[in-house]
Amino acid sequence: MLFISDFACPNTGEVALPGGKADEGDADDAATALREAKEEIGLDPFLVTVVTSLEHFLSKHLLVVVPIVGILSNIEAFKPVLNIHEVDAIFDVPLEMFLKDENRRSEERERMGKVFTVQYFDYETENHKYVIWGLTARILIHAASIVYQRPPDFVERRLQFNLPKY
């Protein structure tokens, strides 16, 4: 079974994937992703094999987001160390969940005269309920569609932007 690790951001209630802005010393997007994962959740970059980057996304703050996919070679060797200034919790979510119509709701929104769907996925661990939505959900729907080579069981209306290729 394939799992994706998300984390809950302190004081915001937001669920996100590790990541952030590139630093001057980062060689590329993969280096940024590995550095941010180390800073936020203590993931040793030497445990990760970077596989690819996914299609770029545009955040609601008009920032270009480049999802990086990596394989954790030894999950037992990963000992999370949460940056308490950035992360409240870390949890695993089955990736296939983002293709199913279960535990999902959506709402239509409009931006710049275009209608799009915001997806919300409810996920429960032993001691907490999480809502994974917005950009994080869009990235995970896209990743799941690639991994499982099928579209989601629901209609997804996305805003289309002509983002530059890097």
PDB file of C-alpha atoms in Angstrom:
ATOM      1  CA  MET A   1       0.000   0.000   0.000  1.00  0.00           C
ATOM      2  CA  LEU A   2       1.258   3.464  -0.851  1.00  0.00           C
ATOM      3  CA  PHE A   3       1.004   6.182   1.762  1.00  0.00           C
ATOM      4  CA  ILE A   4       1.693   9.869   1.670  1.00  0.00           C
ATOM      5  CA  SER A   5       2.768  11.801   4.742  1.00  0.00           C
ATOM      6  CA  ASP A   6       0.974  15.023   5.505  1.00  0.00           C
ATOM      7  CA  PHE A   7       1.377  17.288   8.449  1.00  0.00           C
ATOM      8  CA  ALA A   8      -0.819  19.713  10.316  1.00  0.00           C
ATOM      9  CA  CYS A   9       0.439  23.280  10.552  1.00  0.00           C
ATOM     10  CA  PRO A  10       0.339  24.870  14.006  1.00  0.00           C
ATOM     11  CA  ASN A  11      -2.313  27.467  14.789  1.00  0.00           C
ATOM     12  CA  THR A  12      -3.828  27.318  11.302  1.00  0.00           C
ATOM     13  CA  GLY A  13      -5.518  23.922  11.227  1.00  0.00           C
ATOM     14  CA  GLU A  14      -4.164  23.526   7.701  1.00  0.00           C
ATOM     15  CA  VAL A  15      -2.933  20.185   6.412  1.00  0.00           C
ATOM     16  CA  ALA A  16       0.001  20.434   4.039  1.00  0.00           C
ATOM     17  CA  LEU A  17       2.819  18.538   2.425  1.00  0.00           C
ATOM     18  CA  PRO A  18       6.381  19.415   3.443  1.00  0.00           C
ATOM     19  CA  GLY A  19       7.733  22.251   1.338  1.00  0.00           C
ATOM     20  CA  GLY A  20       8.472  25.918   1.013  1.00  0.00           C
ATOM     21  CA  LYS A  21      10.373  28.611  -0.832  1.00  0.00           C
ATOM     22  CA  ALA A  22      13.704  27.933  -2.475  1.00  0.00           C
ATOM     23  CA  ASP A  23      16.779  29.208  -0.691  1.00  0.00           C
ATOM     24  CA  GLU A  24      19.691  30.722  -2.568  1.00  0.00           C
ATOM     25  CA  GLY A  25      21.810  27.627  -1.878  1.00  0.00           C
ATOM     26  CA  ASP A  26      19.262  25.125  -3.245  1.00  0.00           C
ATOM     27  CA  ALA A  27      20.535  23.543  -6.467  1.00  0.00           C
ATOM     28  CA  ASP A  28      17.026  22.799  -7.815  1.00  0.00           C
ATOM     29  CA  ASP A  29      13.417  22.064  -6.841  1.00  0.00           C
ATOM     30  CA  ALA A  30      14.356  18.621  -5.499  1.00  0.00           C
ATOM     31  CA  ALA A  31      17.018  20.149  -3.249  1.00  0.00           C
ATOM     32  CA  THR A  32      14.448  22.635  -1.938  1.00  0.00           C
ATOM     33  CA  ALA A  33      11.962  19.841  -1.216  1.00  0.00           C
ATOM     34  CA  LEU A  34      14.557  17.713   0.581  1.00  0.00           C
ATOM     35  CA  ARG A  35      15.818  20.654   2.649  1.00  0.00           C
ATOM     36  CA  GLU A  36      12.297  21.697   3.631  1.00  0.00           C
ATOM     37  CA  ALA A  37      11.336  18.121   4.593  1.00  0.00           C
ATOM     38  CA  LYS A  38      14.460  17.943   6.767  1.00  0.00           C
ATOM     39  CA  GLU A  39      13.655  21.292   8.422  1.00  0.00           C
ATOM     40  CA  GLU A  40       9.946  20.593   8.966  1.00  0.00           C
ATOM     41  CA  ILE A  41       9.726  16.895   9.821  1.00  0.00           C
ATOM     42  CA  GLY A  42      13.323  15.722  10.255  1.00  0.00           C
ATOM     43  CA  LEU A  43      13.410  13.612   7.081  1.00  0.00           C
ATOM     44  CA  ASP A  44      17.015  12.674   6.302  1.00  0.00           C
ATOM     45  CA  PRO A  45      17.576  13.439   2.582  1.00  0.00           C
ATOM     46  CA  PHE A  46      19.782  10.341   2.291  1.00  0.00           C
ATOM     47  CA  LEU A  47      16.714   8.161   2.951  1.00  0.00           C
ATOM     48  CA  VAL A  48      14.892   9.590  -0.095  1.00  0.00           C
ATOM     49  CA  THR A  49      15.310   8.756  -3.762  1.00  0.00           C
ATOM     50  CA  VAL A  50      13.823  11.588  -5.804  1.00  0.00           C
ATOM     51  CA  VAL A  51      11.783  10.102  -8.643  1.00  0.00           C
ATOM     52  CA  THR A  52      10.254  13.050 -10.472  1.00  0.00           C
ATOM     53  CA  SER A  53       8.547  16.399 -10.224  1.00  0.00           C
ATOM     54  CA  LEU A  54       4.876  16.725 -11.066  1.00  0.00           C
ATOM     55  CA  GLU A  55       2.960  19.323 -13.018  1.00  0.00           C
ATOM     56  CA  HIS A  56       3.342  22.772 -11.473  1.00  0.00           C
ATOM     57  CA  PHE A  57       0.425  24.239  -9.525  1.00  0.00           C
ATOM     58  CA  LEU A  58      -0.500  27.823  -8.754  1.00  0.00           C
ATOM     59  CA  SER A  59      -1.443  28.571  -5.145  1.00  0.00           C
ATOM     60  CA  LYS A  60      -4.219  30.944  -4.120  1.00  0.00           C
ATOM     61  CA  HIS A  61      -1.401  33.387  -3.289  1.00  0.00           C
ATOM     62  CA  LEU A  62      -0.194  33.102  -6.917  1.00  0.00           C
ATOM     63  CA  LEU A  63       2.957  31.176  -6.002  1.00  0.00           C
ATOM     64  CA  VAL A  64       4.170  28.430  -8.337  1.00  0.00           C
ATOM     65  CA  VAL A  65       4.299  25.105  -6.469  1.00  0.00           C
ATOM     66  CA  VAL A  66       6.436  22.264  -7.840  1.00  0.00           C
ATOM     67  CA  PRO A  67       5.538  18.910  -6.234  1.00  0.00           C
ATOM     68  CA  ILE A  68       8.544  16.594  -5.912  1.00  0.00           C
ATOM     69  CA  VAL A  69       7.964  12.832  -5.626  1.00  0.00           C
ATOM     70  CA  GLY A  70      10.438  10.680  -3.757  1.00  0.00           C
ATOM     71  CA  ILE A  71      10.628   7.143  -2.450  1.00  0.00           C
ATOM     72  CA  LEU A  72      11.513   6.555   1.178  1.00  0.00           C
ATOM     73  CA  SER A  73      13.926   3.636   0.972  1.00  0.00           C
ATOM     74  CA  ASN A  74      13.665   2.530   4.603  1.00  0.00           C
ATOM     75  CA  ILE A  75      10.581   3.688   6.482  1.00  0.00           C
ATOM     76  CA  GLU A  76      11.880   2.216   9.757  1.00  0.00           C
ATOM     77  CA  ALA A  77      14.940   4.483   9.526  1.00  0.00           C
ATOM     78  CA  PHE A  78      12.735   7.594   9.334  1.00  0.00           C
ATOM     79  CA  LYS A  79      12.406   9.021  12.826  1.00  0.00           C
ATOM     80  CA  PRO A  80      10.239  12.152  12.566  1.00  0.00           C
ATOM     81  CA  VAL A  81      11.456  15.224  14.420  1.00  0.00           C
ATOM     82  CA  LEU A  82       8.754  17.852  14.119  1.00  0.00           C
ATOM     83  CA  ASN A  83       9.662  21.524  13.920  1.00  0.00           C
ATOM     84  CA  ILE A  84       7.156  22.760  16.512  1.00  0.00           C
ATOM     85  CA  HIS A  85       7.115  26.208  14.882  1.00  0.00           C
ATOM     86  CA  GLU A  86       5.842  24.721  11.614  1.00  0.00           C
ATOM     87  CA  VAL A  87       4.252  21.339  12.343  1.00  0.00           C
ATOM     88  CA  ASP A  88       1.718  20.042  14.889  1.00  0.00           C
ATOM     89  CA  ALA A  89       1.526  16.432  13.716  1.00  0.00           C
ATOM     90  CA  ILE A  90       2.598  14.047  10.997  1.00  0.00           C
ATOM     91  CA  PHE A  91       0.366  11.271   9.692  1.00  0.00           C
ATOM     92  CA  ASP A  92       0.151   8.804   6.813  1.00  0.00           C
ATOM     93  CA  VAL A  93      -2.738   8.805   4.379  1.00  0.00           C
ATOM     94  CA  PRO A  94      -3.432   6.088   1.781  1.00  0.00           C
ATOM     95  CA  LEU A  95      -2.809   7.789  -1.580  1.00  0.00           C
ATOM     96  CA  GLU A  96      -5.670   5.935  -3.288  1.00  0.00           C
ATOM     97  CA  MET A  97      -8.086   7.763  -0.961  1.00  0.00           C
ATOM     98  CA  PHE A  98      -7.711  10.816  -3.217  1.00  0.00           C
ATOM     99  CA  LEU A  99      -9.311   8.984  -6.153  1.00  0.00           C
ATOM    100  CA  LYS A 100     -12.359   7.727  -4.261  1.00  0.00           C
ATOM    101  CA  ASP A 101     -15.650   9.481  -3.716  1.00  0.00           C
ATOM    102  CA  GLU A 102     -15.726   8.329  -0.076  1.00  0.00           C
ATOM    103  CA  ASN A 103     -15.064  10.786   2.755  1.00  0.00           C
ATOM    104  CA  ARG A 104     -15.068  13.578   0.188  1.00  0.00           C
ATOM    105  CA  ARG A 105     -17.096  16.699  -0.336  1.00  0.00           C
ATOM    106  CA  SER A 106     -16.627  19.638  -2.655  1.00  0.00           C
ATOM    107  CA  GLU A 107     -17.748  23.172  -3.319  1.00  0.00           C
ATOM    108  CA  GLU A 108     -17.771  25.325  -6.413  1.00  0.00           C
ATOM    109  CA  ARG A 109     -15.907  28.621  -6.298  1.00  0.00           C
ATOM    110  CA  GLU A 110     -15.161  31.369  -8.772  1.00  0.00           C
ATOM    111  CA  ARG A 111     -11.876  33.162  -9.344  1.00  0.00           C
ATOM    112  CA  MET A 112     -11.003  35.550 -12.141  1.00  0.00           C
ATOM    113  CA  GLY A 113     -14.348  34.775 -13.779  1.00  0.00           C
ATOM    114  CA  LYS A 114     -13.713  31.016 -13.875  1.00  0.00           C
ATOM    115  CA  VAL A 115     -15.553  28.354 -11.885  1.00  0.00           C
ATOM    116  CA  PHE A 116     -13.570  25.580 -10.213  1.00  0.00           C
ATOM    117  CA  THR A 117     -14.098  22.862  -7.615  1.00  0.00           C
ATOM    118  CA  VAL A 118     -12.439  22.783  -4.214  1.00  0.00           C
ATOM    119  CA  GLN A 119     -12.156  19.214  -2.918  1.00  0.00           C
ATOM    120  CA  TYR A 120     -12.254  18.330   0.796  1.00  0.00           C
ATOM    121  CA  PHE A 121     -11.208  14.899   2.095  1.00  0.00           C
ATOM    122  CA  ASP A 122     -11.930  13.830   5.666  1.00  0.00           C
ATOM    123  CA  TYR A 123      -9.346  11.569   7.256  1.00  0.00           C
ATOM    124  CA  GLU A 124      -9.340  10.219  10.790  1.00  0.00           C
ATOM    125  CA  THR A 125      -6.460   8.785  12.798  1.00  0.00           C
ATOM    126  CA  GLU A 126      -6.769   7.175  16.222  1.00  0.00           C
ATOM    127  CA  ASN A 127      -6.824  10.510  17.993  1.00  0.00           C
ATOM    128  CA  HIS A 128      -7.578  13.244  15.470  1.00  0.00           C
ATOM    129  CA  LYS A 129      -9.776  14.211  12.519  1.00  0.00           C
ATOM    130  CA  TYR A 130      -8.157  16.024   9.612  1.00  0.00           C
ATOM    131  CA  VAL A 131      -9.531  17.790   6.556  1.00  0.00           C
ATOM    132  CA  ILE A 132      -7.225  17.731   3.537  1.00  0.00           C
ATOM    133  CA  TRP A 133      -8.364  20.282   0.988  1.00  0.00           C
ATOM    134  CA  GLY A 134      -7.439  22.910  -1.563  1.00  0.00           C
ATOM    135  CA  LEU A 135      -3.955  22.857  -3.056  1.00  0.00           C
ATOM    136  CA  THR A 136      -2.820  19.886  -0.945  1.00  0.00           C
ATOM    137  CA  ALA A 137      -5.828  17.853  -2.120  1.00  0.00           C
ATOM    138  CA  ARG A 138      -5.256  18.900  -5.767  1.00  0.00           C
ATOM    139  CA  ILE A 139      -1.624  17.782  -5.639  1.00  0.00           C
ATOM    140  CA  LEU A 140      -2.561  14.450  -4.050  1.00  0.00           C
ATOM    141  CA  ILE A 141      -5.406  13.816  -6.540  1.00  0.00           C
ATOM    142  CA  HIS A 142      -2.937  14.415  -9.378  1.00  0.00           C
ATOM    143  CA  ALA A 143      -0.255  12.195  -7.820  1.00  0.00           C
ATOM    144  CA  ALA A 144      -2.785   9.402  -7.177  1.00  0.00           C
ATOM    145  CA  SER A 145      -4.062   9.618 -10.759  1.00  0.00           C
ATOM    146  CA  ILE A 146      -0.526   9.114 -12.046  1.00  0.00           C
ATOM    147  CA  VAL A 147       0.396   6.317  -9.636  1.00  0.00           C
ATOM    148  CA  TYR A 148      -2.846   4.374 -10.110  1.00  0.00           C
ATOM    149  CA  GLN A 149      -3.148   5.371 -13.787  1.00  0.00           C
ATOM    150  CA  ARG A 150      -6.800   6.338 -13.575  1.00  0.00           C
ATOM    151  CA  PRO A 151      -8.888   9.451 -13.053  1.00  0.00           C
ATOM    152  CA  PRO A 152     -10.707  10.124  -9.782  1.00  0.00           C
ATOM    153  CA  ASP A 153     -14.226   8.753  -9.232  1.00  0.00           C
ATOM    154  CA  PHE A 154     -15.541  12.331  -9.130  1.00  0.00           C
ATOM    155  CA  VAL A 155     -15.550  15.370 -11.397  1.00  0.00           C
ATOM    156  CA  GLU A 156     -12.727  17.801 -10.831  1.00  0.00           C
ATOM    157  CA  ARG A 157     -12.968  21.276 -12.352  1.00  0.00           C
ATOM    158  CA  ARG A 158      -9.625  23.007 -12.100  1.00  0.00           C
ATOM    159  CA  LEU A 159      -8.497  26.464 -13.049  1.00  0.00           C
ATOM    160  CA  GLN A 160      -6.147  26.272 -16.003  1.00  0.00           C
ATOM    161  CA  PHE A 161      -3.104  28.527 -16.129  1.00  0.00           C
ATOM    162  CA  ASN A 162      -0.285  28.641 -18.644  1.00  0.00           C
ATOM    163  CA  LEU A 163       2.573  28.317 -16.183  1.00  0.00           C
ATOM    164  CA  PRO A 164       6.135  28.667 -17.425  1.00  0.00           C
ATOM    165  CA  LYS A 165       8.195  25.496 -17.800  1.00  0.00           C
ATOM    166  CA  TYR A 166      11.308  25.496 -15.626  1.00  0.00           C
TER     167      TYR A 166
END
